[in-house]
Coordinates of C-alpha atoms in Angstrom, one line a residue:
M1 CA 91.0 -133.8 47.3
L2 CA 94.2 -135.7 46.6
L3 CA 95.5 -132.9 44.3
G4 CA 94.6 -130.4 47.1
V5 CA 96.7 -132.4 49.7
A6 CA 99.6 -132.8 47.3
Y7 CA 99.7 -129.2 46.2
R8 CA 99.6 -127.8 49.7
M9 CA 102.4 -130.2 50.6
L10 CA 104.6 -129.3 47.6
G11 CA 103.6 -125.9 46.4
R12 CA 103.9 -127.1 42.7
A13 CA 100.9 -128.1 40.7
A14 CA 103.0 -130.2 38.3
D15 CA 104.6 -132.1 41.2
A16 CA 101.2 -132.6 42.8
E17 CA 99.8 -134.1 39.6
D18 CA 102.7 -136.5 39.4
V19 CA 102.2 -137.6 43.0
V20 CA 98.5 -138.2 42.5
Q21 CA 99.1 -140.1 39.3
E22 CA 101.6 -142.4 41.0
A23 CA 99.1 -142.9 43.9
W24 CA 96.4 -143.9 41.4
L25 CA 98.7 -146.3 39.6
R26 CA 99.4 -148.0 42.9
W27 CA 95.7 -148.2 43.5
T28 CA 94.8 -149.7 40.1
S29 CA 97.8 -152.1 39.8
G30 CA 97.9 -153.4 43.4
D31 CA 96.0 -155.9 45.4
R32 CA 93.1 -154.0 47.0
S33 CA 91.4 -157.0 48.7
D34 CA 92.4 -155.8 52.2
V35 CA 91.6 -152.1 51.6
R36 CA 88.5 -151.4 53.7
E37 CA 88.5 -147.6 53.2
P38 CA 89.7 -146.5 49.7
R39 CA 89.7 -142.8 50.6
A40 CA 92.0 -143.3 53.6
F41 CA 94.2 -145.6 51.6
L42 CA 94.6 -143.0 48.8
V43 CA 95.2 -140.2 51.2
R44 CA 97.9 -142.2 53.0
V45 CA 99.7 -143.1 49.8
T46 CA 99.5 -139.6 48.4
T47 CA 100.7 -138.0 51.6
R48 CA 103.7 -140.4 51.9
L49 CA 104.7 -139.9 48.2
A50 CA 104.4 -136.1 48.7
L51 CA 106.6 -136.3 51.8
D52 CA 109.3 -138.1 49.9
R53 CA 109.1 -135.6 47.1
L54 CA 109.1 -132.7 49.5
R55 CA 112.3 -133.8 51.2
Q56 CA 114.0 -134.0 47.8
A57 CA 112.6 -130.6 46.8
Q58 CA 113.8 -128.9 50.0
A59 CA 117.3 -130.1 49.2
R60 CA 117.0 -128.6 45.7
R61 CA 115.6 -125.3 46.9
E62 CA 118.8 -124.7 48.9
S63 CA 120.4 -123.9 45.5
Y64 CA 117.4 -122.0 44.1
V65 CA 118.3 -118.7 42.5
G66 CA 116.6 -115.9 44.4
P67 CA 113.5 -116.0 46.6
W68 CA 111.1 -119.0 46.1
L69 CA 107.3 -118.7 45.7
P70 CA 104.7 -121.4 45.2
E71 CA 103.5 -122.2 41.7
P72 CA 100.3 -120.1 41.1
V73 CA 97.1 -121.9 40.5
L74 CA 93.7 -120.7 39.4
T75 CA 91.0 -120.9 42.2
D76 CA 87.9 -119.5 40.5
F77 CA 85.6 -122.4 41.2
G78 CA 82.7 -120.9 39.2
P79 CA 79.3 -122.6 39.6
A80 CA 80.9 -125.5 41.5
A81 CA 82.2 -123.2 44.2
P82 CA 81.9 -124.6 47.8
D83 CA 79.8 -122.8 50.4
T84 CA 81.2 -119.7 52.0
A85 CA 82.7 -121.3 55.1
E86 CA 84.3 -124.2 53.2
R87 CA 85.6 -121.8 50.5
A88 CA 87.2 -119.5 53.1
L89 CA 89.0 -122.5 54.6
L90 CA 90.2 -123.7 51.2
V91 CA 91.3 -120.3 50.1
D92 CA 93.2 -119.5 53.3
S93 CA 95.2 -122.8 53.2
V94 CA 96.2 -122.2 49.5
S95 CA 97.1 -118.5 49.7
L96 CA 100.6 -117.5 48.6
A97 CA 101.3 -116.1 52.1
V98 CA 100.4 -119.3 53.9
L99 CA 102.2 -121.5 51.5
V100 CA 105.4 -119.4 51.9
V101 CA 105.1 -119.9 55.7
L102 CA 104.6 -123.7 55.2
E103 CA 108.0 -123.8 53.5
S104 CA 109.6 -123.2 56.9
L105 CA 108.0 -126.2 58.5
S106 CA 109.5 -129.6 58.6
P107 CA 108.0 -132.1 56.2
L108 CA 106.1 -133.9 58.9
E109 CA 104.8 -130.7 60.4
R110 CA 103.6 -129.6 57.0
A111 CA 101.8 -132.9 56.4
V112 CA 100.0 -132.7 59.7
F113 CA 99.1 -129.0 59.2
V114 CA 97.7 -129.7 55.7
L115 CA 95.6 -132.7 56.7
R116 CA 94.3 -131.2 60.0
E117 CA 93.8 -127.5 59.2
A118 CA 92.9 -127.6 55.5
F119 CA 91.0 -130.9 55.3
G120 CA 89.9 -131.5 58.9
F121 CA 91.2 -135.0 59.3
P122 CA 91.0 -136.5 62.8
Y123 CA 94.3 -136.9 64.7
A124 CA 93.9 -140.6 64.8
E125 CA 93.5 -140.8 61.0
I126 CA 96.6 -138.5 60.5
A127 CA 98.5 -140.8 62.9
A128 CA 97.7 -143.8 60.8
V129 CA 98.6 -141.9 57.6
L130 CA 102.0 -141.0 59.0
D131 CA 102.6 -144.1 61.0
R132 CA 103.1 -142.1 64.1
G133 CA 101.4 -142.2 67.6
E134 CA 98.5 -139.8 68.1
P135 CA 100.2 -137.8 70.9
A136 CA 103.2 -137.2 68.6
V137 CA 100.8 -136.0 65.8
R138 CA 99.1 -133.6 68.3
Q139 CA 102.5 -132.1 69.2
L140 CA 103.4 -131.7 65.5
A141 CA 100.0 -130.1 64.9
G142 CA 100.5 -127.6 67.8
R143 CA 104.0 -126.6 66.7
A144 CA 102.9 -126.2 63.1
R145 CA 99.8 -124.1 64.0
R146 CA 101.8 -121.8 66.3
H147 CA 104.5 -121.3 63.6
V148 CA 101.9 -120.6 60.9
E149 CA 100.0 -118.1 63.1
E150 CA 103.2 -116.3 63.9
G151 CA 104.2 -116.0 60.2
R152 CA 100.8 -115.5 58.6
P153 CA 100.2 -111.9 57.5
R154 CA 97.2 -110.3 59.2
Y155 CA 95.4 -109.3 56.0
D156 CA 91.6 -109.4 55.8
V157 CA 90.3 -107.4 52.9
D158 CA 87.1 -107.5 50.9
P159 CA 87.9 -109.0 47.5
A160 CA 86.3 -106.1 45.6
E161 CA 88.5 -103.6 47.5
R162 CA 91.5 -105.7 46.8
R163 CA 90.7 -105.9 43.1
E164 CA 90.1 -102.1 42.9
L165 CA 93.5 -101.4 44.6
T166 CA 95.2 -104.0 42.3
E167 CA 93.8 -102.1 39.3
R168 CA 95.1 -98.8 40.6
F169 CA 98.5 -100.3 41.4
L170 CA 98.8 -102.0 38.0
A171 CA 98.0 -98.7 36.3
A172 CA 100.7 -96.9 38.3
A173 CA 103.3 -99.6 37.8
S174 CA 102.6 -99.8 34.1
G175 CA 102.8 -96.1 33.7
G176 CA 106.0 -95.7 35.8
D177 CA 104.0 -93.3 38.1
L178 CA 106.3 -93.3 41.2
G179 CA 104.1 -90.8 43.1
E180 CA 101.0 -92.9 42.8
L181 CA 103.0 -96.1 43.7
L182 CA 104.3 -94.4 46.9
A183 CA 100.8 -93.3 47.7
L184 CA 99.5 -96.9 47.5
L185 CA 102.4 -98.6 49.3
A186 CA 102.7 -99.0 53.0
P187 CA 106.0 -97.7 54.5
D188 CA 107.1 -101.2 55.3
A189 CA 106.1 -102.7 52.0
R190 CA 108.1 -105.6 50.6
L191 CA 108.4 -107.0 47.1
V192 CA 109.2 -110.8 46.7
G193 CA 110.2 -111.8 43.2
D194 CA 110.6 -115.3 42.0
S195 CA 112.4 -115.9 38.7
G196 CA 114.5 -118.9 39.5
G197 CA 117.2 -117.2 37.6
K198 CA 115.3 -117.7 34.3
A199 CA 113.8 -114.2 33.9
K200 CA 114.4 -110.6 35.1
A201 CA 113.3 -110.2 38.8
P202 CA 115.0 -109.1 42.0
L203 CA 117.3 -111.7 43.5
R204 CA 116.6 -110.4 47.0
I205 CA 113.5 -109.2 48.7
I206 CA 113.1 -105.5 48.3
E207 CA 112.1 -103.7 51.4
S208 CA 110.5 -100.2 52.0
A209 CA 107.9 -98.3 50.0
D210 CA 110.6 -96.1 48.4
K211 CA 112.7 -99.0 47.1
V212 CA 109.7 -101.1 45.9
G213 CA 108.1 -98.1 44.2
R214 CA 111.4 -97.1 42.5
F215 CA 112.0 -100.6 41.3
L216 CA 108.5 -100.9 39.8
A217 CA 108.6 -97.5 38.2
A218 CA 112.0 -98.3 36.7
V219 CA 110.9 -101.6 35.1
A220 CA 107.7 -100.2 33.5
P221 CA 107.5 -101.5 30.0
P222 CA 107.9 -99.0 27.1
V223 CA 104.6 -97.7 25.7
R224 CA 105.3 -99.4 22.4
T225 CA 105.4 -103.0 23.8
T226 CA 102.2 -105.1 23.6
H227 CA 101.7 -106.5 27.1
V228 CA 98.2 -107.8 27.8
H229 CA 97.0 -107.9 31.4
R230 CA 94.4 -110.4 32.6
F231 CA 92.8 -110.3 36.0
A232 CA 92.3 -113.8 37.6
E233 CA 91.7 -115.4 41.0
I234 CA 95.1 -116.9 41.8
N235 CA 95.5 -118.9 45.0
G236 CA 92.2 -117.4 46.3
A237 CA 92.9 -113.7 45.7
P238 CA 92.8 -111.2 42.8
A239 CA 96.0 -111.1 40.7
V240 CA 97.2 -109.8 37.4
V241 CA 98.6 -112.2 34.8
T242 CA 100.7 -110.4 32.2
L243 CA 100.8 -112.1 28.8
V244 CA 103.5 -111.4 26.2
D245 CA 102.8 -112.8 22.7
G246 CA 99.9 -114.7 24.2
R247 CA 102.1 -116.5 26.8
P248 CA 102.0 -116.0 30.6
D249 CA 105.1 -113.8 31.4
S250 CA 104.4 -112.9 35.0
V251 CA 101.9 -112.9 37.9
M252 CA 101.5 -110.0 40.3
Q253 CA 99.5 -110.3 43.5
L254 CA 99.2 -107.8 46.4
E255 CA 98.6 -108.3 50.1
V256 CA 96.5 -105.3 51.3
L257 CA 95.7 -103.9 54.8
D258 CA 93.9 -100.6 55.6
G259 CA 93.9 -99.5 52.0
R260 CA 97.7 -99.8 51.5
V261 CA 99.8 -102.5 49.8
H262 CA 102.1 -104.2 52.3
R263 CA 103.4 -107.0 50.1
V264 CA 103.9 -107.5 46.4
Y265 CA 104.4 -111.0 45.0
L266 CA 105.9 -111.1 41.5
L267 CA 106.3 -114.5 39.9
R268 CA 108.3 -114.7 36.7
N269 CA 109.8 -118.2 36.6
P270 CA 108.5 -119.6 33.3
D271 CA 108.6 -123.1 34.7
K272 CA 105.8 -122.1 37.2
L273 CA 103.5 -120.3 34.7
G274 CA 102.5 -123.1 32.3
G275 CA 99.3 -123.8 34.2
L276 CA 98.0 -120.3 33.4
A277 CA 98.2 -120.7 29.6
G278 CA 95.0 -120.0 27.8
L279 CA 93.9 -117.0 29.9

């Protein structure tokens, strides 16, 4: 749970792990004699550490090269998967689209949204975590919820349909088939690429089906190259992880509505792909 809170706050798995490790060190090395509720104590420490790191990260992101996307994480829970309702809530709160919207919230709004909407904490408990009054927390929650609802894409697609469309899209992109790409893309399609300036990817968001299709067709790898594609559940949805020489090189995920691709996420920053090694 602590990793879940920290990741949704920060959008980076490595940063989330650092925060939870520091929270645990404070738990194990401090005086716990007056701690009546360990869970509440650890959530409070984790959230406050994540807030501090988030404020630092937002300052760094102002100089980030190109668009910024969250670090992708595997979310195939396997036999330990939660029930359908709980899983839907967890997946929605960790989707790339929602995490991108959360980037536009203030740190306090993001903390309140994560604790309330993703984990169902009572307002009074969130107020204690943030050392704020409950009325102020309710106002923060209302603002954050409205902002997320306004920015959240309205995509609700069966995972099997999304996987099938992803397979067709991958085949068209890999083969440089512009006609098939244009048939699959919605007219207002957008491609958001994240390289951090450390790999080849667009430094601006590409808009319109024609421009997105032509970009993907132009960058199709030569037939002689040995790219390996693996399908995986990334941030709650089907995605393609491309391996080059056995190492993750990119992640592509699609947002789909009415059988057409409305958004393409392309992650190529090597600093964000380490958690996918071993696929």
